[in-house]
Coordinates of C-alpha atoms (C1' of nucleotides) and ligand atoms in Angstrom, one line a residue:
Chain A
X1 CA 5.4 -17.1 8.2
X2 CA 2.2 -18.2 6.4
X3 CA -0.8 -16.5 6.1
X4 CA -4.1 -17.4 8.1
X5 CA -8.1 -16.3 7.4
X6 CA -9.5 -13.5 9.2
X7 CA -11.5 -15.9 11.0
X8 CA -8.6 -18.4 11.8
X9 CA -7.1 -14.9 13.5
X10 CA -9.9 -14.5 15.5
X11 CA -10.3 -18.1 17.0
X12 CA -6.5 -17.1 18.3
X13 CA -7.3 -14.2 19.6
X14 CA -10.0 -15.5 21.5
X15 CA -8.1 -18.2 22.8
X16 CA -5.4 -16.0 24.1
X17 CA -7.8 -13.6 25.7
X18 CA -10.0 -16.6 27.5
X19 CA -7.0 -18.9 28.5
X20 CA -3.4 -17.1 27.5
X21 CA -1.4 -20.1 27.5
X22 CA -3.6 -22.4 29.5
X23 CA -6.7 -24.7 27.8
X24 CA -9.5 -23.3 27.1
X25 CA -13.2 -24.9 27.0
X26 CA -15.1 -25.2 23.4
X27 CA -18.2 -23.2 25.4
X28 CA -16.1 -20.3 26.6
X29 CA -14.6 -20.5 23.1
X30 CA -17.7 -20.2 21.3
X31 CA -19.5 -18.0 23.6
X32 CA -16.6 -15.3 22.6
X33 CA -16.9 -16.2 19.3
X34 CA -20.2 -16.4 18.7
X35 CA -20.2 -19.5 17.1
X36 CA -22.0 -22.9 17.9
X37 CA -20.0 -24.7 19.5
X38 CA -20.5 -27.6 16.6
X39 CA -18.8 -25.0 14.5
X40 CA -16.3 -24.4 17.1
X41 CA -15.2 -27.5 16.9
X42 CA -14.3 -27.8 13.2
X43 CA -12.5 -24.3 13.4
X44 CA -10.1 -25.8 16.2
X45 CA -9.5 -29.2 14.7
X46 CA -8.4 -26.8 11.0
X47 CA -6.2 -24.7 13.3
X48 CA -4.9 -27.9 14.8
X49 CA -3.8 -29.3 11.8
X50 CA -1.6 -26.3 11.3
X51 CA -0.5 -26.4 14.7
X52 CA -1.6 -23.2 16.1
X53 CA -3.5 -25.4 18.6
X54 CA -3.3 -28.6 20.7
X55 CA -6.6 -30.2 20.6
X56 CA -7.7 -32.7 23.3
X57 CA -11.6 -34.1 22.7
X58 CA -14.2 -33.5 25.3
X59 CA -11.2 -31.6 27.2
X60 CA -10.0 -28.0 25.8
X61 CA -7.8 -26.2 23.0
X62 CA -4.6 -24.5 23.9
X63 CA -2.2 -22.7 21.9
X64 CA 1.3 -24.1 20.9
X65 CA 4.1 -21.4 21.3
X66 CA 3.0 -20.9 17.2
X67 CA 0.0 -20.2 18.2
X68 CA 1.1 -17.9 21.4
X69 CA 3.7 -15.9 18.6
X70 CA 0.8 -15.2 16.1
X71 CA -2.1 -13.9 18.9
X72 CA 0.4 -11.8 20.3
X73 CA 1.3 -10.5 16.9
X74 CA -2.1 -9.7 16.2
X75 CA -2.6 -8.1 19.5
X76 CA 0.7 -6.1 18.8
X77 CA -1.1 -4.9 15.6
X78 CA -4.5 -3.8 17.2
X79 CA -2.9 -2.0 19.8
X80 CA -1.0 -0.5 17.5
X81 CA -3.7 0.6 15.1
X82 CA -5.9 2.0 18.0
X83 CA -3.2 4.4 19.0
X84 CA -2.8 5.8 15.6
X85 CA -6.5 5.9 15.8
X86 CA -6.8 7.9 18.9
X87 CA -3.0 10.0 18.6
X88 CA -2.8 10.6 14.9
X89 CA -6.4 10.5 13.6
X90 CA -8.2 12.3 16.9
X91 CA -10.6 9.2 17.7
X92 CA -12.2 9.3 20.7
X93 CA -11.1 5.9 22.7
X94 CA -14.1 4.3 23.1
X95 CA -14.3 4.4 19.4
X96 CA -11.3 2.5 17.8
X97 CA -12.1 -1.1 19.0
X98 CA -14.3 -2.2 16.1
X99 CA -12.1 -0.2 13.7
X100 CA -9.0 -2.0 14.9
X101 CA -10.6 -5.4 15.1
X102 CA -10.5 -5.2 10.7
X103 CA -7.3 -3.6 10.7
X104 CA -5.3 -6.3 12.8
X105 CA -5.6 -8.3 9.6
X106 CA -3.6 -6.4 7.4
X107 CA -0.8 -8.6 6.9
X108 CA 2.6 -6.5 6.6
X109 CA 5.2 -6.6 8.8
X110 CA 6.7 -4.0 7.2
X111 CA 3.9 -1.9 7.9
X112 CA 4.0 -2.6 11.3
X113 CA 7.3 -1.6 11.6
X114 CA 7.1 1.6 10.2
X115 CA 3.9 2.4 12.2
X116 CA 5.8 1.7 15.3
X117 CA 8.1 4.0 14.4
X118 CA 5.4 6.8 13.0
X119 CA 3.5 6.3 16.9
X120 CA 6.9 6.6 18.9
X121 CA 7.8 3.1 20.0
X122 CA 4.8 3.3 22.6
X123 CA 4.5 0.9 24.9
X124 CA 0.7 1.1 25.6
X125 CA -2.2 1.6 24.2
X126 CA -4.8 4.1 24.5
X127 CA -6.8 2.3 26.7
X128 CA -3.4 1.6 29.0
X129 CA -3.2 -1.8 27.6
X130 CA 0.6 -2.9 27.2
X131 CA 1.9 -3.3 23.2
X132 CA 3.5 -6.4 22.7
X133 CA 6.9 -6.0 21.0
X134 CA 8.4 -7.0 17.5
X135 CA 9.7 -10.5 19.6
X136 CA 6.9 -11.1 21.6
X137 CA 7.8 -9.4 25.3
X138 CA 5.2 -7.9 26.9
X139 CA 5.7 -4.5 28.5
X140 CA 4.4 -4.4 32.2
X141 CA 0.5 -4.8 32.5
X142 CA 0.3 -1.2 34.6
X143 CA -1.9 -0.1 37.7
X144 CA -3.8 -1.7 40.0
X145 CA -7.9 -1.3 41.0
X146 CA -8.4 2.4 42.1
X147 CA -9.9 0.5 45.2
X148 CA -6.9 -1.0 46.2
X149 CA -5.2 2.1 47.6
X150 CA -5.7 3.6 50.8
X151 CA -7.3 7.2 51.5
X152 CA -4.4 9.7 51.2
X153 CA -2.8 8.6 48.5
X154 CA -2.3 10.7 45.0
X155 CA -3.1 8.4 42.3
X156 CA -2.6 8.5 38.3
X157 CA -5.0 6.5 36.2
X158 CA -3.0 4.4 33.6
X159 CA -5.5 1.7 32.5
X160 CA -9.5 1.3 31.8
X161 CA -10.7 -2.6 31.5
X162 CA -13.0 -2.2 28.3
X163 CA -15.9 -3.0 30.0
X164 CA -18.2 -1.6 27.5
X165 CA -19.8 1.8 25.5
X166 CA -21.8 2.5 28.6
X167 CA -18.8 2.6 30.8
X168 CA -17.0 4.8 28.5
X169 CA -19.9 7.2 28.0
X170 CA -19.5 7.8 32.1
X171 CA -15.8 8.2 31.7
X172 CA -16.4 10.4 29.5
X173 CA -19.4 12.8 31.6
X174 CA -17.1 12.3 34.5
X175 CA -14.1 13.9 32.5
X176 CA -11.4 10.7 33.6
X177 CA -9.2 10.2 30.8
X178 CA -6.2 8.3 31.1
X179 CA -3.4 10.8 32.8
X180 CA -5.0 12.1 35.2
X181 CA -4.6 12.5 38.7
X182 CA -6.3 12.5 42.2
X183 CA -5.8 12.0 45.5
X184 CA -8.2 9.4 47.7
X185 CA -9.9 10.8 49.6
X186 CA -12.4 8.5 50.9
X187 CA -12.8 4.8 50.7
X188 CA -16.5 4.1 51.8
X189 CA -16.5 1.1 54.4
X190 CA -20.0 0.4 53.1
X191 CA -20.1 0.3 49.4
X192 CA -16.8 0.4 48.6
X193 CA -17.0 3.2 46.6
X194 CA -14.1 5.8 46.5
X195 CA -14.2 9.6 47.0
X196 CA -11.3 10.6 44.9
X197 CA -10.4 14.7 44.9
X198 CA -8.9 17.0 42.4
X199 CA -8.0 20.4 41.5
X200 CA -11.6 21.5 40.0
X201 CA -13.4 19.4 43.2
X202 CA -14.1 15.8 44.5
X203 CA -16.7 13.6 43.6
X204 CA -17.5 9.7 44.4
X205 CA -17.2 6.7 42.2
X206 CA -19.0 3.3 42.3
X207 CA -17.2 0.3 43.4
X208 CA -18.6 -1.2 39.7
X209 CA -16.4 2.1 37.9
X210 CA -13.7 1.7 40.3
X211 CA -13.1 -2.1 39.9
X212 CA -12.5 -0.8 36.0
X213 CA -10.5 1.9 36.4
X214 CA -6.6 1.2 37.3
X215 CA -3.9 3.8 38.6
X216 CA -0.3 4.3 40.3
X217 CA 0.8 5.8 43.3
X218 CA 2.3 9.0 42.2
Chain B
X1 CA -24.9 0.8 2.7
X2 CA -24.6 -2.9 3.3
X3 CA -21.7 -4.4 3.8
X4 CA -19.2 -6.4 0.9
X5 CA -16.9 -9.4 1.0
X6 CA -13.3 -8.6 -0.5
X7 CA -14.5 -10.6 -2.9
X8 CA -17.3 -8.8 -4.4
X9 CA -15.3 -5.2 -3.7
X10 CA -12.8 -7.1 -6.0
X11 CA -14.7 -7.6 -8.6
X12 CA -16.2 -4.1 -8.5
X13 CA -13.3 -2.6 -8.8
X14 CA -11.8 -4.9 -11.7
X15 CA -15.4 -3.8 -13.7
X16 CA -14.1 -0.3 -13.0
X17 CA -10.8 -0.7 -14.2
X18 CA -11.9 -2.6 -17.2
X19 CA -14.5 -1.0 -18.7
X20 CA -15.8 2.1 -16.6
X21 CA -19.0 2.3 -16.8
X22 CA -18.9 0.4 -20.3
X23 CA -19.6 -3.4 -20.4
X24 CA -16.6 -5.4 -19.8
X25 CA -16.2 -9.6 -21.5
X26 CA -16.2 -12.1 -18.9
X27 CA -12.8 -13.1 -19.8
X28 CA -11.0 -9.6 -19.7
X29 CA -12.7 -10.0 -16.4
X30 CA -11.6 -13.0 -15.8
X31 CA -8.1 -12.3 -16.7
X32 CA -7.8 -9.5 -14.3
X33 CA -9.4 -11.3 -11.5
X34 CA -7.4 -14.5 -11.6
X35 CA -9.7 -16.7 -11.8
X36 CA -11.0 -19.4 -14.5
X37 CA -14.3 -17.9 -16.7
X38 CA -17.0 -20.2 -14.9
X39 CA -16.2 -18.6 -11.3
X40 CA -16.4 -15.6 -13.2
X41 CA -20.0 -16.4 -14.3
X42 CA -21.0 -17.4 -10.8
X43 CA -19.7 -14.3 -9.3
X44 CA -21.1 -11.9 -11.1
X45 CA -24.5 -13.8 -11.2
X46 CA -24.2 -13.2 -7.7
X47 CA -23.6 -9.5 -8.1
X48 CA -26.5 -9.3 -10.3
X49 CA -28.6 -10.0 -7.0
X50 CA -27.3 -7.2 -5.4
X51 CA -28.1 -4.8 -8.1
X52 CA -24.1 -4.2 -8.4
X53 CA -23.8 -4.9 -12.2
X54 CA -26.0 -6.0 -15.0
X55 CA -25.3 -9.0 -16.4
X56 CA -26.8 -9.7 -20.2
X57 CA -25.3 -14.1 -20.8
X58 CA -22.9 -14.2 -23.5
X59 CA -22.6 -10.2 -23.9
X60 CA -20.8 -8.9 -21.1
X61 CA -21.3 -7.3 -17.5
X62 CA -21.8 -4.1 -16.3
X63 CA -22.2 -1.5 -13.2
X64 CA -25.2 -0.4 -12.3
X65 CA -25.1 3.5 -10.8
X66 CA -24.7 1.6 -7.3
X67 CA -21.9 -0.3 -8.8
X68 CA -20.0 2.7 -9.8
X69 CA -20.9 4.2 -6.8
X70 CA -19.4 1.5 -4.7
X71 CA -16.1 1.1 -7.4
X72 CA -15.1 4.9 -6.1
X73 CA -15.5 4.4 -2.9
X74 CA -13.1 1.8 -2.8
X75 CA -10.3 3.5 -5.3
X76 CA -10.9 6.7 -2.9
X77 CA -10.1 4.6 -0.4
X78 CA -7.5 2.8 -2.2
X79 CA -5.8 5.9 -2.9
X80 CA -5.7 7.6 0.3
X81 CA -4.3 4.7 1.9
X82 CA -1.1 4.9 -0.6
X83 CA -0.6 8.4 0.0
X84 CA -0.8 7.9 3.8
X85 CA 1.6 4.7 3.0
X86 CA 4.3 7.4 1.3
X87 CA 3.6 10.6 2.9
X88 CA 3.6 9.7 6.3
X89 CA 5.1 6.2 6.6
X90 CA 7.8 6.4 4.2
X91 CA 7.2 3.7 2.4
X92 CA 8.2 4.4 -1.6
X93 CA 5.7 4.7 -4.2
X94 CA 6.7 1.0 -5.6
X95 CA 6.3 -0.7 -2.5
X96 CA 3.0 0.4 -2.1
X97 CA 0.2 -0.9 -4.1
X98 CA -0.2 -4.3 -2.4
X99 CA -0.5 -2.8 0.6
X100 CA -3.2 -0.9 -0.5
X101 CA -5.1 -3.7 -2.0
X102 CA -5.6 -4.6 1.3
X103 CA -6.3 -1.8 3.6
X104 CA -8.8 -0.5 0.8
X105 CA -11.3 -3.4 1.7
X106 CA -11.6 -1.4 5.6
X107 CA -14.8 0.0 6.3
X108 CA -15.5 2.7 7.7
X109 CA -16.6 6.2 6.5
X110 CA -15.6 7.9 10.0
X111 CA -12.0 6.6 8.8
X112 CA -12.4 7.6 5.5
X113 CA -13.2 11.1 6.4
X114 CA -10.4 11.5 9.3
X115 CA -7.5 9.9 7.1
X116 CA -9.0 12.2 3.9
X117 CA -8.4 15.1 6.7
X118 CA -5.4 14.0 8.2
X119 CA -3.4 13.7 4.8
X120 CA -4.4 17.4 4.0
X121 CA -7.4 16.7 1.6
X122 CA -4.7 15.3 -1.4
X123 CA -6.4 15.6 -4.9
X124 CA -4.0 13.2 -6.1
X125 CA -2.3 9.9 -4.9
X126 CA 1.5 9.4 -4.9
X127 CA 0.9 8.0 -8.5
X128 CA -0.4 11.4 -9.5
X129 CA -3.9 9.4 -10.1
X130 CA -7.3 11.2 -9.0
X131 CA -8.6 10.7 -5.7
X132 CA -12.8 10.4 -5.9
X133 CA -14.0 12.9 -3.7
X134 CA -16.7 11.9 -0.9
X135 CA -19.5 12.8 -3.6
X136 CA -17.9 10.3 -6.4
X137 CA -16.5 13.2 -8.5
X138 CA -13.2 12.9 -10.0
X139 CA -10.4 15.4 -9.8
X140 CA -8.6 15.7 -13.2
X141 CA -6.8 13.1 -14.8
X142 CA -3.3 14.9 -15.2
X143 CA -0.8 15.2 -18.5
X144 CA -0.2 13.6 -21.3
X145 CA 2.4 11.4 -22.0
X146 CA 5.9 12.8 -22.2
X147 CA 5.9 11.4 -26.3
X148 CA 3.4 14.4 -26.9
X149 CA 5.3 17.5 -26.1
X150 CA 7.2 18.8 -28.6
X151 CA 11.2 20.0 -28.6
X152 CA 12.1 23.3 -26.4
X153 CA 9.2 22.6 -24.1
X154 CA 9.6 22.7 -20.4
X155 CA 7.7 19.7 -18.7
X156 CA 7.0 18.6 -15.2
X157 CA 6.3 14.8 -14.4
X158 CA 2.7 14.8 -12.6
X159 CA 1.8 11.1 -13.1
X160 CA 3.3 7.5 -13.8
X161 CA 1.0 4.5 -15.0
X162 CA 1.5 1.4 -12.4
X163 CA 3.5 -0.4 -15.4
X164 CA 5.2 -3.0 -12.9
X165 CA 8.0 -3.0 -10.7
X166 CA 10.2 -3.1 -13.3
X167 CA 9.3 0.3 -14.5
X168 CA 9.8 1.6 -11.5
X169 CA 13.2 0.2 -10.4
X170 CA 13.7 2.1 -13.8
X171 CA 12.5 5.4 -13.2
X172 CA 14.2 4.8 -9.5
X173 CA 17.8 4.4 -11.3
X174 CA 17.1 7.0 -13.5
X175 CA 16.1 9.7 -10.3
X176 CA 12.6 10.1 -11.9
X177 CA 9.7 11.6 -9.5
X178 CA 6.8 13.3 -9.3
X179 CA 7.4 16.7 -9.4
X180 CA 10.5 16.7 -11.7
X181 CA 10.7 19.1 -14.6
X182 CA 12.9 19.0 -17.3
X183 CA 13.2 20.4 -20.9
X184 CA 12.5 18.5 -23.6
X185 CA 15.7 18.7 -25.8
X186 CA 14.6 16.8 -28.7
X187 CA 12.6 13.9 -29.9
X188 CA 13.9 10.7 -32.2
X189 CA 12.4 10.6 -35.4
X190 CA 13.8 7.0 -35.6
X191 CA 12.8 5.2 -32.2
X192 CA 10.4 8.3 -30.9
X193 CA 12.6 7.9 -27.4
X194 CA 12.5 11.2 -26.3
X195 CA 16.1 13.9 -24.5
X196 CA 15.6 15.3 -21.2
X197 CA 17.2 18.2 -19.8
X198 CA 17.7 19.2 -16.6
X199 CA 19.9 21.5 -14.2
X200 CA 22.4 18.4 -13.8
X201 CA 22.5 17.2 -17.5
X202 CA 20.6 15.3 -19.9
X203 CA 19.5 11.8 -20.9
X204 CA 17.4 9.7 -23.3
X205 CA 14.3 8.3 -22.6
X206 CA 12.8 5.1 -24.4
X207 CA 9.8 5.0 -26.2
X208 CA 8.3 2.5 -23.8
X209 CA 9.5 4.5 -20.4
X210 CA 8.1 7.9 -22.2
X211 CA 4.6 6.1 -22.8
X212 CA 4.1 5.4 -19.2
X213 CA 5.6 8.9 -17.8
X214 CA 2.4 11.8 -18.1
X215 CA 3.8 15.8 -17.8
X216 CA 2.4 18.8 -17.8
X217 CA 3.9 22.2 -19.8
X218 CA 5.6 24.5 -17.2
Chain C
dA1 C1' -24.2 -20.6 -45.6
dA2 C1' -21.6 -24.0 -43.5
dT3 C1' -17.9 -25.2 -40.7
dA4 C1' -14.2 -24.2 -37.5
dA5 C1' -12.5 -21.7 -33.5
dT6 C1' -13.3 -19.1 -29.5
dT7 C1' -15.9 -17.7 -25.7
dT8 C1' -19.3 -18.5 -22.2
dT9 C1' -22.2 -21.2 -19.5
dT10 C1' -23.6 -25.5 -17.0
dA11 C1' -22.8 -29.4 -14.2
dG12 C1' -20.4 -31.5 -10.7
dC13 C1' -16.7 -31.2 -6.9
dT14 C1' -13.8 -29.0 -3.1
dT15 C1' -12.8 -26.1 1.1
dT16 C1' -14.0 -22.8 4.6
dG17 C1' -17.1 -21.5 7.9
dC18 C1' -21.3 -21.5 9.7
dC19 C1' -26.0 -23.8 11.1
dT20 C1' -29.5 -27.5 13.5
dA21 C1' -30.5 -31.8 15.4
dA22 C1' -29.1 -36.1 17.2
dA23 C1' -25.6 -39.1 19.5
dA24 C1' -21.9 -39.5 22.7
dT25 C1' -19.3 -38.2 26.6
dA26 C1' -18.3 -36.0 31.0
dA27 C1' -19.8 -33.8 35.2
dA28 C1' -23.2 -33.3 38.9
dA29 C1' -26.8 -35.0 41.7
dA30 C1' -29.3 -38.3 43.9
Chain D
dT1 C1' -23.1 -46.0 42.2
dT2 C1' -26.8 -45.0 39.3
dT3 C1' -29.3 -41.4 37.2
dT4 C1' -29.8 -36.9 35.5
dT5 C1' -27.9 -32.8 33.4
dA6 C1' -24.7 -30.3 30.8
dT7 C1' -21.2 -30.2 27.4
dT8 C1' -19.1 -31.7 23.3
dT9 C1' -18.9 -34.1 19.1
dT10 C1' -20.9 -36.2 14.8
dA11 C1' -23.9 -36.1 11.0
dG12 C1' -26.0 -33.7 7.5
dG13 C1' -27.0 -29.0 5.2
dC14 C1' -26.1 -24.5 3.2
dA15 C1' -23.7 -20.4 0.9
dA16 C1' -19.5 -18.3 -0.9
dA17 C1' -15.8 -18.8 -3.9
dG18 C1' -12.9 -21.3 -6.3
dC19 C1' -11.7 -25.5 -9.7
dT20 C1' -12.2 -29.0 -14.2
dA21 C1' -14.5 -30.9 -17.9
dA22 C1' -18.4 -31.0 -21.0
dA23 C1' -22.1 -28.6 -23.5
dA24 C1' -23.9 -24.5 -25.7
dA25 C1' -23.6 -20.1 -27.9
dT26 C1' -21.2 -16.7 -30.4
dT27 C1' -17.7 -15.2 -33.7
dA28 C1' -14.6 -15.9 -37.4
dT29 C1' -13.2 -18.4 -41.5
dT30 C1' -13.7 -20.7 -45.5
Ligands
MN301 MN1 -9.2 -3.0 21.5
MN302 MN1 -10.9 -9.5 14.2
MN303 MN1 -2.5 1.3 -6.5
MN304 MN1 -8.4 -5.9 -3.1

DNA sequence: AATAATTTTTAGCTTTGCCTAAAATAAAAA
DNA sequence: TTTTTATTTTAGGCAAAGCTAAAAATTATT
């Protein structure tokens, strides 16, 4: 397997995060980027030349099932690195993004490997996020919207969309870590916000921190 | 502190290596980099800029105190990341080296700090080399090699020079680690190869093997 | 001290990866 | 179906980091 830039890495991860499989637009591409999309271009028509990509002018870049095996290799990596990150080295988890983003680089599958092994074959991630395996196969994306469930039900969260430092930082004053569990209390027909109660209390989140936050019946 | 390309951390660390803090010839450097003299010249012309080396045209290149500074940041990091690679991974002490050449170029102090932590605050790599401490002081550069003992003397193997992988699949066949002690029976007058003893026999070591082997008297 | 050999620098080119500004194409509105 | 707007590509530049070949400076040898 041949080696690729950091940067060549990161046009394939973005283009499996915007589009998985399916096109994506150069705008969407270099908004996530944060490239021009002059420079987008180039990038995609390099990458296309290795076929990573299938470029179609004026239309969209998609991934070839190369391209597909390399972003999900790199995914498998960051994953990977942010639960060492948060298990072994005690980072909080609204602090191992940035760190993993230079550490999916490391090229070694070796490494990999033995990591795997060193974190316990885990599936997910510490944000909940499912680890894509040595072949590819993607462990079940868990959970659905806390506001998806009806009031009565017990609930355990299993997933937080990273939807930013702020929404951590409440996470974090609100004490919800992944784990936990509650029981729905209330579903506001107004809002939509939910009223979810533990052992230490209730208390009532916003439809915006809900919509985030993703649990199982249980 | 701003922020280096591999590059540049490269070269640092090749200065280091070379000449310390001592001026080093463009083409030692250049030798040790891999590249041709005139990139060499470019490079550290741009390094010069930074205030990362001094450069005097014709006579050689040097670190400046932020140079140095920089060079033992990386080898601390450079170092910690192969004891993490053996100690907790498994990996063996020959396989590591590349590896570490790549993860040294990661920044972040946070990191730094936690994996320093993690690993139990090592003085030593798994080379028996000095780890800089966060401050830039060096531990102790350990033994002397095995050549210097004299006859009778009971020795334990604290360090090995990175003399290839060669010398390693040697000292590998020959159950040589860190750690072993052994007596030293005697000591050629012909080829200077030196006779170890130990609980399960005794063997002869070359000259060569013996040069690249430090002990310590114990 | 003069010449020969070695080392270093300069000059000119290449690729990656990014930029701005202008031209071309596609999509939306009139 | 034109015309206007938005998106994408092309064209032309720039910096980092490498290369080769030629010129200049240093070091070694007569
Ligand atoms: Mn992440
Ligand atoms: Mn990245
Ligand atoms: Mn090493
Ligand atoms: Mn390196």
């Amino acid at each position: 397997m041949k080696t690729h830039t950091e940067s060549e890495e990161n046009y394939i991860k973005a283009l499996y995060h915007l589009g998985g499989e399916q096109p994506v637009s150069n705008g969407d591409l270099a908004q996530r980027i944060g490239a021009k999309g002059s420079s987008v271009t180039q990038a995609v028509k390099r990458l296309g030349q290795k076929d990573l990509v299938n470029v179609v002018p004026y239309k969209g870049v998609q991934l070839t099932p190369q391209g597909i095996r390399l972003a999900k290799s790199i995914l498998r990596k960051h994953r990977l690195w942010e639960t060492f990150l948060v298990d072994k080295l005690g980072f909080g988890w609204d602090e191992v993004h940035p760190l993993a983003e230079q550490l999916e680089h490391i090229q070694s599958e070796e490494l990999v490997d033995r990591m795997f092994q060193f974190l316990g074959s885990p599936k997910h991630d510490p944000h909940g996020d499912p680890i894509p395996e040595r072949d590819g196969q993607m462990p079940p994306v868990l959970g659905q919207p806390i506001g998806a469930f009806t009031a009565g039900v017990e609930i355990r969260i299993v997933r937080v969309e990273d939807a930013g430092s702020e929404f951590f930082d409440q996470l974090d004053t609100m004490n919800i870590n992944l784990g936990n569990t509650y029981k729905i209390r209330a579903i506001s027909a107004f809002d939509s916000s939910v009223e979810l109660g533990s052992s230490t209390g209730s208390f009532w989140l916003s439809q915006s921190m809900c919509a985030n936050i993703y649990a199982i019946q249980s």
